[in-house]
mmCIF file of C-alpha atoms in Angstrom:
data_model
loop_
_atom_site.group_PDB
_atom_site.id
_atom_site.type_symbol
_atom_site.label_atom_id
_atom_site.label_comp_id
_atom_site.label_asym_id
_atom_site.label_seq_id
_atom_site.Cartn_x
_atom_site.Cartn_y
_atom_site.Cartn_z
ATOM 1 C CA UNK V 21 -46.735 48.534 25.620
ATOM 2 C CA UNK V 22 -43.831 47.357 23.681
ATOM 3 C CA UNK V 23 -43.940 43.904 21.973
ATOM 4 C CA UNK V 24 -40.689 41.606 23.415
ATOM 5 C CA UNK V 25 -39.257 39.844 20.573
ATOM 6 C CA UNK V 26 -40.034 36.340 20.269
ATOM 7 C CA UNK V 27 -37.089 34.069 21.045
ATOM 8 C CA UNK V 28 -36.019 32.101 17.307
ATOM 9 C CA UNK V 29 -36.476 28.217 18.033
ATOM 10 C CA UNK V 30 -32.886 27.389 17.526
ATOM 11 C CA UNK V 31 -31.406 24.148 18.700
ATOM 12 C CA UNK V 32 -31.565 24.232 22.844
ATOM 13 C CA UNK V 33 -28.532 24.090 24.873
ATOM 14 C CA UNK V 34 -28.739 20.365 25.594
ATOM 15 C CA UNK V 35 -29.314 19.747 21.877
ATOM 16 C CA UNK V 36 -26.193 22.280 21.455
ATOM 17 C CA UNK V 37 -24.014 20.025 23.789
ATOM 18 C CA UNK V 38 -25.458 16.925 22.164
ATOM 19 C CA UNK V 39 -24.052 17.995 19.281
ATOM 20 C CA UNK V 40 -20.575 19.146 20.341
ATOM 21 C CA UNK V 41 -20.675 15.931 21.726
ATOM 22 C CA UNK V 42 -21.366 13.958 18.720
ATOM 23 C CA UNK V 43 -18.497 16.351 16.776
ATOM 24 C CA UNK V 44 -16.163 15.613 19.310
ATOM 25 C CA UNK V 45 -17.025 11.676 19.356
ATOM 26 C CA UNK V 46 -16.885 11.248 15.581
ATOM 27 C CA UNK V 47 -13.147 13.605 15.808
ATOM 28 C CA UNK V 48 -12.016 10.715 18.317
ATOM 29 C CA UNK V 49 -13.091 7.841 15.884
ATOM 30 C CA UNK V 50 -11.385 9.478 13.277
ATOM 31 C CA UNK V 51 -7.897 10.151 14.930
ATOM 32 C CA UNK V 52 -8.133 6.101 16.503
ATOM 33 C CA UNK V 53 -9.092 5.254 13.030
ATOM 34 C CA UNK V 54 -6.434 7.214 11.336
ATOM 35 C CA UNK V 55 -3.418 5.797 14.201
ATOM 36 C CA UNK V 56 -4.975 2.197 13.249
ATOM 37 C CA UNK V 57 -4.374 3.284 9.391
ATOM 38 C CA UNK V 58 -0.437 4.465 10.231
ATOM 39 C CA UNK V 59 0.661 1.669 12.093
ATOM 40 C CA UNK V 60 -0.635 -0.909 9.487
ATOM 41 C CA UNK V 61 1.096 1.234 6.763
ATOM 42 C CA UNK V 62 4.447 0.836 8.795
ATOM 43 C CA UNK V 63 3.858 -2.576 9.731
ATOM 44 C CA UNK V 64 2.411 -3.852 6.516
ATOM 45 C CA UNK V 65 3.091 -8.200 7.390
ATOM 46 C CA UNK V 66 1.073 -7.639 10.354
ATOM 47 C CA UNK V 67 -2.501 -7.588 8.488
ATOM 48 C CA UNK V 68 -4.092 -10.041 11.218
ATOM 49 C CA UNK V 69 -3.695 -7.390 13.499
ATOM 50 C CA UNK V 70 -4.777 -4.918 11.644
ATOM 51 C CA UNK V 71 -7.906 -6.653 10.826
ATOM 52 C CA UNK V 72 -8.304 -7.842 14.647
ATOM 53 C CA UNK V 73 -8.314 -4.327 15.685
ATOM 54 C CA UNK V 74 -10.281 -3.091 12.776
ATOM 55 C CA UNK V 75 -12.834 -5.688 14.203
ATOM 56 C CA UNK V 76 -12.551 -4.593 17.971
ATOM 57 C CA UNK V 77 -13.036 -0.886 16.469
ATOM 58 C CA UNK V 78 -15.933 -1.545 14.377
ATOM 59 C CA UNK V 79 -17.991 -3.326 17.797
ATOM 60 C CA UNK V 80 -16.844 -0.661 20.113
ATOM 61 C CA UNK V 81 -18.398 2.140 18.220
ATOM 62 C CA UNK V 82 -21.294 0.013 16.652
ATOM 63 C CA UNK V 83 -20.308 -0.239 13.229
ATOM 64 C CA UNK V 84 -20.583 -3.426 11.204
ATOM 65 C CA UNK V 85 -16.852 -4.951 10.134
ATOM 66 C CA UNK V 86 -17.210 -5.803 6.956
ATOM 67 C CA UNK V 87 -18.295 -2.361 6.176
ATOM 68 C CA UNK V 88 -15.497 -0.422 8.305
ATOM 69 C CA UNK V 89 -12.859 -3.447 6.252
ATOM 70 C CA UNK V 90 -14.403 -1.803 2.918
ATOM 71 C CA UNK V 91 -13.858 1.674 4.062
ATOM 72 C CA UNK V 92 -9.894 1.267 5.098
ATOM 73 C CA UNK V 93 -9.259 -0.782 1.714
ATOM 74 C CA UNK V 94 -10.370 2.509 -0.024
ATOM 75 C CA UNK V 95 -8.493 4.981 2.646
ATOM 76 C CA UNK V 96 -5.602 2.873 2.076
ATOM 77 C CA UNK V 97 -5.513 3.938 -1.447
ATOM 78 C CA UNK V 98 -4.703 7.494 -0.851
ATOM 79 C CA UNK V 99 -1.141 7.186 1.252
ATOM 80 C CA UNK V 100 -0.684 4.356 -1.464
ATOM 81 C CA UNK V 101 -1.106 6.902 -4.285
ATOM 82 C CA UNK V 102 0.809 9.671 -2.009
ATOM 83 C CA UNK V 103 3.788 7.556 -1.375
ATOM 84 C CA UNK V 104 3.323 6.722 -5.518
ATOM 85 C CA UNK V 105 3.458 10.707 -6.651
ATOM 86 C CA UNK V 106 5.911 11.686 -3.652
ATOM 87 C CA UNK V 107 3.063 14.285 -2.598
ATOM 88 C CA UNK V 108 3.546 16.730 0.496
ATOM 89 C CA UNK V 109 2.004 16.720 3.458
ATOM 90 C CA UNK V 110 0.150 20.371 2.128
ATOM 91 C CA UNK V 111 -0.694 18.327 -1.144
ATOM 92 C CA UNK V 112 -2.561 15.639 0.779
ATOM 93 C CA UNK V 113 -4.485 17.644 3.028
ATOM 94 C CA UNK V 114 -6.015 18.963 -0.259
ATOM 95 C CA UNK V 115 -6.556 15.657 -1.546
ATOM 96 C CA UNK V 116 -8.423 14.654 1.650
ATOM 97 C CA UNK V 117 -10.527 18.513 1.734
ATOM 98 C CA UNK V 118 -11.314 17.645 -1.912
ATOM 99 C CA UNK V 119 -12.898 14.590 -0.714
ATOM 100 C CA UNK V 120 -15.217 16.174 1.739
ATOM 101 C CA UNK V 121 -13.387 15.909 5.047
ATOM 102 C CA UNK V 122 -13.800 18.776 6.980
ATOM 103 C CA UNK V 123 -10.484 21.397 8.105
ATOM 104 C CA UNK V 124 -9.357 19.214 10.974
ATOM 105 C CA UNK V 125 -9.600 15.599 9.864
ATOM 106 C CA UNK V 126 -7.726 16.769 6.825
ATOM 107 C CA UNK V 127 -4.899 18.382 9.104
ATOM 108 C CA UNK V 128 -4.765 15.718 11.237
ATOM 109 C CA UNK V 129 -4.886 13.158 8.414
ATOM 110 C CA UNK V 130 -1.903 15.678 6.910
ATOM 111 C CA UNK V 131 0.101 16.325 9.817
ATOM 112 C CA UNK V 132 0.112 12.892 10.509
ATOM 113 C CA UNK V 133 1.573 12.136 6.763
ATOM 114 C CA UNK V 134 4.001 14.448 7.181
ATOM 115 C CA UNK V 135 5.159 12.582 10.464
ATOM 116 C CA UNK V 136 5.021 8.778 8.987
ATOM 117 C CA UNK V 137 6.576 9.744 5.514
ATOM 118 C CA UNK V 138 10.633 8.895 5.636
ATOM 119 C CA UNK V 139 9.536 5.731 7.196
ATOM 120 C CA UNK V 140 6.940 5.069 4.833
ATOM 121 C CA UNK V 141 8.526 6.090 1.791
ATOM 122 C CA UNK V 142 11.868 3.722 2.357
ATOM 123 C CA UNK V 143 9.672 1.234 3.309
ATOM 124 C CA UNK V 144 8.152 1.641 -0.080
ATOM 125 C CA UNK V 145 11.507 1.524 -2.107
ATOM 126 C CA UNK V 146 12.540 -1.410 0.590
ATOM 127 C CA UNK V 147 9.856 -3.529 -0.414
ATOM 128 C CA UNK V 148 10.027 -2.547 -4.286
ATOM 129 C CA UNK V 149 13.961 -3.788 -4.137
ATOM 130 C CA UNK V 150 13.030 -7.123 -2.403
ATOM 131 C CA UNK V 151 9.508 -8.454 -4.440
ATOM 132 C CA UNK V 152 11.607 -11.484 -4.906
ATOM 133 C CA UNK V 153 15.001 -11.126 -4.811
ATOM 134 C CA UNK V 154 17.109 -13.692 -7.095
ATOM 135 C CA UNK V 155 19.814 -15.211 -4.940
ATOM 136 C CA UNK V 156 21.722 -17.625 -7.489
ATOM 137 C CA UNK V 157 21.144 -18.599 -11.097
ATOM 138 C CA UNK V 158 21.585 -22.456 -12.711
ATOM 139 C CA UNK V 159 21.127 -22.687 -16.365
ATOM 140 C CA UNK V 160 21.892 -25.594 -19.419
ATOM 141 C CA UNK V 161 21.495 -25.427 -23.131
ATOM 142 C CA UNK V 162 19.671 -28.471 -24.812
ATOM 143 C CA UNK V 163 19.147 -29.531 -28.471
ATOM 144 C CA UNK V 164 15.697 -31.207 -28.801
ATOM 145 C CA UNK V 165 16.944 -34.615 -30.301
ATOM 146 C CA UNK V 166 13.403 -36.623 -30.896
ATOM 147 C CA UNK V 167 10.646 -34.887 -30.910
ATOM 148 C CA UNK V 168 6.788 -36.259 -32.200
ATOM 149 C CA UNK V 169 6.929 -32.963 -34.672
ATOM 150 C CA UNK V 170 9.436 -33.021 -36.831
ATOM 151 C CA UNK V 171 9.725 -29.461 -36.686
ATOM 152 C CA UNK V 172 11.094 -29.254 -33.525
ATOM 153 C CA UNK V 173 14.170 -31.411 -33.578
ATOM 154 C CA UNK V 174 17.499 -29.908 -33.668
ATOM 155 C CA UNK V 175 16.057 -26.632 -31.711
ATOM 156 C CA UNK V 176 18.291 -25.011 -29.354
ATOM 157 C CA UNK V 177 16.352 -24.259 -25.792
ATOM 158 C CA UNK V 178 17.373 -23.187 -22.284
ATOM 159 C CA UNK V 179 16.858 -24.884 -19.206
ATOM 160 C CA UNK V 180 16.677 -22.040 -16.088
ATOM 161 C CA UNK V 181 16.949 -22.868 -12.383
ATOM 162 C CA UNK V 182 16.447 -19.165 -10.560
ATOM 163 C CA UNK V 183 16.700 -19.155 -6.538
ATOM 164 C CA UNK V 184 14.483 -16.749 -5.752
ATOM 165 C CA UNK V 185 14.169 -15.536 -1.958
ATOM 166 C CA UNK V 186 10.446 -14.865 -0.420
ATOM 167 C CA UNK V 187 10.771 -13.305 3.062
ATOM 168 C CA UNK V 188 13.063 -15.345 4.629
ATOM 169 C CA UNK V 189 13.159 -18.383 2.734
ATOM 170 C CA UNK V 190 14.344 -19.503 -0.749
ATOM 171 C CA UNK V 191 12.360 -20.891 -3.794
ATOM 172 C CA UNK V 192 13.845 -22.719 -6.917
ATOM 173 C CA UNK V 193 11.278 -21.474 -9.780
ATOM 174 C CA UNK V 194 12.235 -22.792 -12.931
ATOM 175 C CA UNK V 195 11.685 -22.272 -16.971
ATOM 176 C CA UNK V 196 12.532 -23.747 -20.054
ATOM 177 C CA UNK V 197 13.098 -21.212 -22.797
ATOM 178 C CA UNK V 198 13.260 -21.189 -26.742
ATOM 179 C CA UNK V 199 16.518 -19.358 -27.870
ATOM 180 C CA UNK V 200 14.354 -16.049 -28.991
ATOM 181 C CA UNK V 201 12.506 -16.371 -25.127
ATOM 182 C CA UNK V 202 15.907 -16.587 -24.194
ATOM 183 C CA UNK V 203 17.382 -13.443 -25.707
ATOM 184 C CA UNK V 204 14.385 -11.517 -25.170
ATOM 185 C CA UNK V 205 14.965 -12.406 -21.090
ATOM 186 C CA UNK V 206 18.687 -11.405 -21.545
ATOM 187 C CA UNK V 207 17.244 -8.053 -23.111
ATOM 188 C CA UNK V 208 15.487 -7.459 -20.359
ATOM 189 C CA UNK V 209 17.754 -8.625 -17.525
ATOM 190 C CA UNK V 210 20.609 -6.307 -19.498
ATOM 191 C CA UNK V 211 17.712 -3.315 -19.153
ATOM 192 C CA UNK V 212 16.760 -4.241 -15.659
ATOM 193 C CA UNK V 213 20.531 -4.210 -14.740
ATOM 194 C CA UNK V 214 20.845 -0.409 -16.484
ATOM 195 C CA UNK V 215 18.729 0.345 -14.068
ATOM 196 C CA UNK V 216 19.814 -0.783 -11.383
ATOM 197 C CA UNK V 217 23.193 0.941 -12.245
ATOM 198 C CA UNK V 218 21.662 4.380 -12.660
ATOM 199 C CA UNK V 219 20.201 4.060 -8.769
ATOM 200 C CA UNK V 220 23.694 3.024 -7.276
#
């Protein structure tokens, strides 16, 4: 009589669909996780939100906050560093398979990159032209005429008055400045101008 071959104890079908499940679950958490990711990118001011719905996320899916907050503050390094080295959406989905994330999350992650990028990337150079914009300029020489030290009268300094725009309002900032401080800030404002030349 011929011996049947024994079946192999491999995972049963319900464990089988369990686990397609589970694959398919986690997929989902990752693509709501990585739309959450993109909008905050494009709408960086609205952080509140971002940390609202981080928080909604995190008790939908059981997850603690603070941890899932911990995890996007590290996620958000890589576009950060993307945008930084002007990296393709090819180059990043290498980045994020050298990181352990499996063929798909890495495409999606990638493909999604590729999508947000113009937008992101002029956001980037938006916001690195307008970190505090200087709207008008006040300034006054001074000779120190009595002074406690001795040393110090008769010095030449520089009174500044800079209006400096935040957002949408204005802020006066201002600085007093010893005549080398002051032509080491001309030096730079000359160099800073050079610049600015070279892009326009």
């Amino acid at each position: 009589m011929p011996v049947q071959p024994k079946e192999l104890s491999g995972p049963s079908k319900a464990q089988r669909e369990d686990a397609e499940q589970n694959l398919h679950y986690e997929e989902v958490q990752f693509v709501s996780l990585t739309e959450l990711l993109y909008q905050f990118l494009l709408e960086p001011k609205e952080s509140e939100r971002f940390l609202a719905q981080l928080s909604e996320f995190a008790g939908e899916n059981g997850m603690g906050a603070g941890p899932l907050r911990g995890l996007m503050k590290s996620i958000l390094l890589l576009p950060h560093g993307a945008l930084k080295k002007n990296l393709t959406a090819e180059q990043v989905k290498e980045d994020m398979l050298t990181l352990g994330l499996n063929e798909d999350k890495s495409t999606h992650f990638s493909d999604q990159w590729r999508v947000h990028y113009p937008v992101l990337s002029r956001l980037a150079v938006g916001q690195t032209l307008m970190v505090n914009q200087l709207v008008d300029m006040e300034w006054k020489f001074g000779v120190t005429v009595g002074t406690s030290e001795l040393q110090k009268a008769g010095n030449i300094f520089l009174q500044l008055k800079l209006v400096v725009r935040k957002g949408n309002s204005t802020e006066n900032v201002y600085m007093e400045l010893t005549l080398p401080q002051f032509y080491n800030f001309l030096h730079e404002m000359e160099r800073a101008k050079a610049s600015m030349d070279c892009f326009s």
